[in-house]
Coordinates of C-alpha atoms and ligand atoms in Angstrom, one line a residue:
M648 CA 8.5 -15.2 -28.7
H649 CA 5.5 -12.9 -28.3
T650 CA 6.2 -9.3 -27.4
G651 CA 4.9 -8.2 -24.0
I652 CA 3.6 -5.2 -22.2
K653 CA 4.9 -3.9 -18.9
V654 CA 3.0 -2.3 -16.1
F655 CA 4.0 -0.6 -12.8
A656 CA 2.0 -0.6 -9.6
P657 CA 3.2 1.6 -6.7
A658 CA 3.8 1.0 -3.0
S659 CA 1.1 2.4 -0.6
V660 CA 0.6 3.6 2.9
A661 CA -2.4 1.9 4.5
N662 CA -4.4 3.0 7.6
V663 CA -3.0 6.6 7.4
A664 CA -3.1 6.7 11.2
V665 CA -6.8 7.2 11.6
G666 CA -8.3 4.6 9.1
Y667 CA -7.4 1.1 10.1
D668 CA -8.2 -1.1 7.1
I669 CA -10.2 1.7 5.4
L670 CA -7.8 4.4 4.3
G671 CA -4.7 4.4 2.2
F672 CA -2.6 6.4 -0.3
A673 CA -0.2 5.6 -3.1
L674 CA 3.4 6.6 -3.3
E675 CA 5.2 7.6 -6.5
K676 CA 8.0 5.0 -5.8
P677 CA 8.9 2.3 -5.1
G678 CA 6.7 -0.3 -6.8
D679 CA 6.5 -3.5 -8.7
E680 CA 6.7 -4.1 -12.5
I681 CA 5.1 -7.0 -14.3
I682 CA 5.5 -8.0 -17.9
A683 CA 2.7 -9.9 -19.5
R684 CA 2.8 -11.6 -22.9
F685 CA 0.8 -14.1 -24.9
S686 CA 2.1 -17.7 -25.0
D687 CA 1.2 -20.7 -27.2
T688 CA 0.8 -22.8 -24.0
P689 CA -2.8 -22.5 -22.7
G690 CA -3.3 -21.0 -19.2
L691 CA -1.6 -18.5 -17.0
R692 CA 2.0 -19.1 -16.0
I693 CA 4.6 -17.2 -14.1
T694 CA 7.9 -17.6 -16.0
K695 CA 10.2 -15.3 -14.1
I696 CA 10.5 -13.6 -10.7
T697 CA 13.3 -11.1 -9.9
G698 CA 14.1 -9.1 -6.8
A699 CA 12.4 -11.5 -4.4
K700 CA 15.4 -13.5 -3.3
G701 CA 13.6 -16.8 -4.1
K702 CA 10.9 -16.0 -1.5
L703 CA 7.9 -15.8 -3.9
P704 CA 6.1 -18.9 -5.4
Y705 CA 5.9 -19.5 -9.1
E706 CA 2.7 -21.5 -8.6
V707 CA 0.0 -19.2 -10.0
L708 CA -2.6 -19.8 -7.2
K709 CA 0.0 -19.3 -4.4
N710 CA 1.3 -16.0 -5.8
T711 CA -0.5 -12.8 -5.1
A712 CA -0.1 -11.5 -8.7
G713 CA -0.9 -14.9 -10.2
F714 CA -4.0 -15.5 -8.1
A715 CA -5.4 -12.0 -8.8
A716 CA -4.8 -12.4 -12.5
Q717 CA -6.2 -15.9 -12.6
K718 CA -9.4 -14.9 -10.8
M719 CA -9.8 -11.9 -13.2
L720 CA -9.3 -14.2 -16.3
E721 CA -11.9 -16.6 -15.0
H722 CA -14.3 -13.8 -14.5
I723 CA -14.1 -12.7 -18.1
G724 CA -13.9 -16.3 -19.5
E725 CA -10.3 -16.0 -20.7
E726 CA -8.7 -18.6 -18.4
G727 CA -7.8 -20.8 -21.4
R728 CA -5.7 -18.1 -23.1
G729 CA -2.0 -18.7 -22.9
I730 CA -0.4 -15.9 -20.9
E731 CA 3.0 -15.6 -19.2
L732 CA 3.9 -13.2 -16.4
E733 CA 7.3 -11.9 -15.4
I734 CA 7.3 -10.4 -11.9
H735 CA 10.0 -7.8 -11.1
K736 CA 9.8 -7.0 -7.4
K737 CA 11.3 -3.5 -7.0
M738 CA 10.2 -2.9 -3.5
P739 CA 10.9 -4.5 -0.1
F740 CA 8.3 -7.0 1.1
G741 CA 7.2 -7.4 4.7
S742 CA 7.9 -3.7 5.0
G743 CA 4.4 -2.2 5.6
L744 CA 4.5 -0.6 2.2
G745 CA 1.9 -2.8 0.5
S746 CA 4.3 -5.0 -1.4
S747 CA 1.9 -7.9 -2.0
A748 CA -0.9 -5.4 -2.9
A749 CA 1.4 -3.8 -5.5
S750 CA 2.1 -7.2 -7.0
A751 CA -1.7 -8.1 -7.0
A752 CA -2.6 -4.7 -8.6
A753 CA 0.2 -5.1 -11.2
G754 CA -1.0 -8.6 -12.0
V755 CA -4.5 -7.7 -12.9
M756 CA -3.4 -4.5 -14.6
A757 CA -0.9 -6.4 -16.8
V758 CA -3.4 -9.0 -17.9
N759 CA -6.1 -6.4 -18.5
E760 CA -3.7 -4.3 -20.6
L761 CA -2.5 -7.3 -22.6
L762 CA -6.2 -8.2 -23.4
R763 CA -6.8 -4.6 -24.5
R764 CA -8.7 -3.5 -21.3
P765 CA -11.8 -5.6 -21.1
L766 CA -12.4 -4.2 -17.6
T767 CA -12.0 -0.7 -16.0
K768 CA -9.5 -0.3 -13.2
R769 CA -12.4 0.0 -10.8
E770 CA -13.6 -3.4 -12.0
L771 CA -10.2 -5.0 -11.5
L772 CA -10.2 -4.1 -7.8
P773 CA -12.1 -7.2 -6.4
F774 CA -9.6 -9.5 -8.1
A775 CA -6.6 -7.6 -6.9
V776 CA -8.0 -7.7 -3.3
L777 CA -8.4 -11.5 -3.6
G778 CA -4.8 -11.7 -4.6
E779 CA -3.6 -9.7 -1.7
Q780 CA -5.8 -11.8 0.7
I781 CA -3.6 -14.8 0.1
A782 CA -0.7 -12.9 1.6
D783 CA -2.2 -12.0 5.0
G784 CA -5.5 -13.9 5.1
A785 CA -7.7 -10.8 5.4
Y786 CA -9.9 -9.1 2.8
H787 CA -9.1 -5.4 2.9
A788 CA -8.4 -2.9 0.1
D789 CA -6.5 -0.2 1.9
N790 CA -3.3 -1.0 0.1
V791 CA -4.7 -2.5 -3.1
A792 CA -7.1 0.3 -3.9
P793 CA -4.6 3.1 -3.8
S794 CA -2.0 1.0 -5.6
L795 CA -4.4 0.3 -8.4
L796 CA -6.4 3.5 -8.6
G797 CA -4.0 6.1 -7.1
G798 CA -4.6 8.9 -4.7
M799 CA -5.9 8.9 -1.1
V800 CA -8.6 6.3 -1.0
L801 CA -11.4 5.7 1.6
I802 CA -12.9 2.2 1.7
R803 CA -16.3 2.8 3.4
S804 CA -16.9 -1.0 3.3
N805 CA -14.3 -3.6 2.5
K806 CA -17.1 -6.2 2.1
E807 CA -18.9 -4.2 -0.6
L808 CA -15.7 -2.6 -1.9
D809 CA -17.4 0.8 -1.6
V810 CA -14.3 2.7 -2.5
H811 CA -13.8 6.5 -2.8
R812 CA -10.9 8.7 -4.0
L813 CA -10.6 11.7 -1.7
H814 CA -9.8 15.3 -2.6
L815 CA -6.2 16.2 -1.8
P816 CA -4.8 19.6 -0.9
K817 CA -1.9 20.8 -3.1
G818 CA 1.6 20.2 -1.9
L819 CA 1.1 17.3 0.5
Y820 CA 4.2 15.2 0.8
A821 CA 4.8 11.8 2.4
T822 CA 8.0 10.7 4.0
V823 CA 8.3 7.0 4.7
I824 CA 11.2 5.1 6.3
Y825 CA 11.6 1.4 6.2
P826 CA 13.8 0.1 9.1
H827 CA 15.2 -3.3 8.3
V828 CA 13.5 -5.2 11.1
Q829 CA 11.0 -8.0 10.5
V830 CA 7.3 -7.4 11.3
L831 CA 4.9 -9.9 9.7
T832 CA 1.5 -8.5 8.9
K833 CA -0.2 -11.6 10.3
D834 CA 1.6 -11.0 13.7
S835 CA 0.9 -7.3 13.6
R836 CA -2.8 -8.0 13.1
A837 CA -2.7 -10.7 15.8
V838 CA -1.5 -8.3 18.5
L839 CA -4.6 -6.2 18.1
S840 CA -7.4 -6.4 20.7
D841 CA -10.9 -6.6 19.3
Q842 CA -12.1 -4.4 22.2
V843 CA -12.4 -0.7 21.6
S844 CA -13.7 1.6 24.3
L845 CA -16.5 4.1 23.7
N846 CA -14.0 6.9 24.4
Q847 CA -11.5 5.6 21.9
C848 CA -14.2 5.2 19.3
I849 CA -15.3 8.9 19.9
Q850 CA -11.8 10.2 19.5
Q851 CA -10.9 8.1 16.4
T852 CA -14.2 8.9 14.6
G853 CA -13.6 12.6 15.3
N854 CA -10.1 12.3 13.9
I855 CA -11.0 10.5 10.7
A856 CA -13.9 12.9 10.1
G857 CA -11.5 15.8 10.9
F858 CA -8.9 14.4 8.5
I859 CA -11.3 14.1 5.6
V860 CA -12.8 17.6 6.2
G861 CA -9.2 18.9 6.4
L862 CA -8.4 17.3 3.0
Y863 CA -11.5 18.7 1.4
N864 CA -11.0 22.2 2.8
S865 CA -7.2 22.1 2.3
D866 CA -7.1 22.9 6.0
I867 CA -3.5 21.8 6.8
D868 CA -3.8 22.5 10.6
L869 CA -6.9 20.4 10.8
I870 CA -5.2 17.6 8.9
G871 CA -2.3 17.8 11.5
R872 CA -4.6 17.8 14.5
S873 CA -6.6 14.9 13.2
L874 CA -3.6 12.6 12.3
Q875 CA -3.8 10.8 15.7
D876 CA -4.4 7.1 16.0
V877 CA -5.6 6.2 19.6
I878 CA -6.5 2.6 18.8
I879 CA -4.0 0.8 16.6
E880 CA -0.7 2.6 17.0
P881 CA -0.5 2.2 20.8
Q882 CA -0.8 -1.6 20.4
R883 CA 1.6 -2.0 17.5
A884 CA 4.3 0.6 18.5
K885 CA 6.2 -2.0 20.5
L886 CA 6.8 -4.1 17.4
I887 CA 8.9 -1.3 15.9
P888 CA 12.2 -0.4 17.7
H889 CA 12.5 3.4 18.5
F890 CA 9.0 4.1 17.1
Y891 CA 8.2 6.9 19.6
E892 CA 11.7 8.4 19.3
V893 CA 11.2 8.7 15.5
K894 CA 7.7 10.1 16.0
E895 CA 8.9 12.8 18.4
A896 CA 11.8 13.8 16.0
V897 CA 9.5 13.9 13.0
L898 CA 6.9 16.1 14.7
E899 CA 9.7 18.4 15.9
A900 CA 10.9 18.6 12.3
G901 CA 7.5 20.0 11.4
A902 CA 5.5 17.1 10.0
L903 CA 1.7 17.3 10.2
G904 CA 1.5 13.8 11.7
C905 CA 3.3 10.5 11.9
S906 CA 2.3 6.9 12.4
I907 CA 2.9 3.3 11.4
S908 CA 2.7 2.6 7.6
G909 CA 0.2 -0.3 7.2
A910 CA 1.2 -3.1 9.5
G911 CA 4.8 -1.8 9.9
P912 CA 7.7 -1.7 10.4
S913 CA 7.7 1.3 8.1
I914 CA 6.8 4.7 9.6
F915 CA 5.2 7.5 7.5
A916 CA 4.7 11.2 8.0
L917 CA 2.7 13.7 6.0
S918 CA 4.1 17.2 5.5
A919 CA 2.8 20.5 4.1
N920 CA 5.7 20.9 1.6
S921 CA 8.8 19.2 0.2
L922 CA 11.3 21.1 2.4
I923 CA 9.6 19.9 5.5
A924 CA 9.3 16.4 4.1
E925 CA 13.1 16.3 3.5
R926 CA 13.8 17.6 7.0
V927 CA 11.4 14.9 8.4
G928 CA 13.3 12.3 6.3
E929 CA 16.6 13.4 7.9
A930 CA 15.1 13.2 11.4
M931 CA 13.8 9.7 10.7
T932 CA 17.1 8.5 9.2
R933 CA 19.1 9.9 12.1
V934 CA 17.2 7.9 14.7
F935 CA 17.6 4.5 13.0
T936 CA 21.2 5.2 11.8
N937 CA 22.2 6.3 15.3
N938 CA 20.8 3.0 16.6
K939 CA 22.6 1.0 13.9
I940 CA 19.4 -0.1 12.2
E941 CA 19.7 -0.2 8.4
N942 CA 16.9 1.8 6.7
Q943 CA 15.5 3.0 3.4
L944 CA 13.9 6.4 3.0
F945 CA 11.2 7.4 0.4
I946 CA 9.9 10.9 -0.1
S947 CA 7.0 11.2 -2.4
T948 CA 4.0 13.3 -3.4
I949 CA 0.7 11.4 -3.3
N950 CA 0.6 9.3 -6.5
Q951 CA -2.6 10.2 -8.4
E952 CA -2.2 7.6 -11.1
G953 CA -1.9 4.3 -9.3
A954 CA -1.0 1.3 -11.6
I955 CA 0.1 2.4 -15.1
L956 CA 1.2 0.9 -18.4
L957 CA 4.9 1.7 -19.0
Ligands
HSE1108 N1 -4.7 -2.4 7.2 C1 -3.7 -3.4 7.2 C2 -3.1 -3.6 8.6 C3 -2.7 -3.0 6.2 O1 -2.8 -2.5 9.2 O2 -3.0 -4.7 9.1 C4 -1.6 -4.1 6.1 O3 -2.0 -5.2 5.4

């Protein structure tokens, strides 16, 4: 049997309140691991999947990691090479934490590392986005780009994949809670109206611009004032039980801002230091636990590395 290499790609928080489909950041943990190794059988195959409770397909073109890796291999003319993938899901899916994006990012990263890096991480991005697209049908990089590249990422255009890592002030912490309720990304996208009023547009563009200026100037108060989503959150909040109760408790605990992580049901908050992030975590947990909803909490700095070779 050939020896393999193992990669890790982290979970991510998409939208970050003010940037629906165009803003996201990576967490340190959780994430997915993929092992890639050469095989004597030509072509790409998925030989093992763990942690997915039988819910993920082994068929390469139906699997986000497999599809992404296959498209990348075709691009560099290596689709005839025998390669096996083992996918180890180490994060919840359908959580709003970018699970399919982490698999897609890990898929391209694993194959690229195995082949001794024919492409840069930046060049892997389009293939990882294609992989994630088979999960929710839409082409957006706000989970995949941070999962692959790390950091807080702005996607000026999803179509052109005009992607930019943003400056981060020191000490920013994310607290994310995943309540165990089901919210499918497809449904969460379907509830959104395609009508936005001029007033909403003015507020939201002010907030995203303010958020980015706040990041660049390390202006924590401006970041806090700007973390307000007047378009998406009001439409999706009803899909997440106790959302506004959590948000109120989180802001009271001192968070800079709080909103839905990606398509939900996870909820994220940003805080100015680790102590506040922990208090925020306690506040979040209390609401769901008091309401007898199982939950998982993650406290993390913003992951600057993205996908890595382990
Ligand atoms: N921007 C996406 C959404 C992220 O909110 O639907 C989840 O795929």
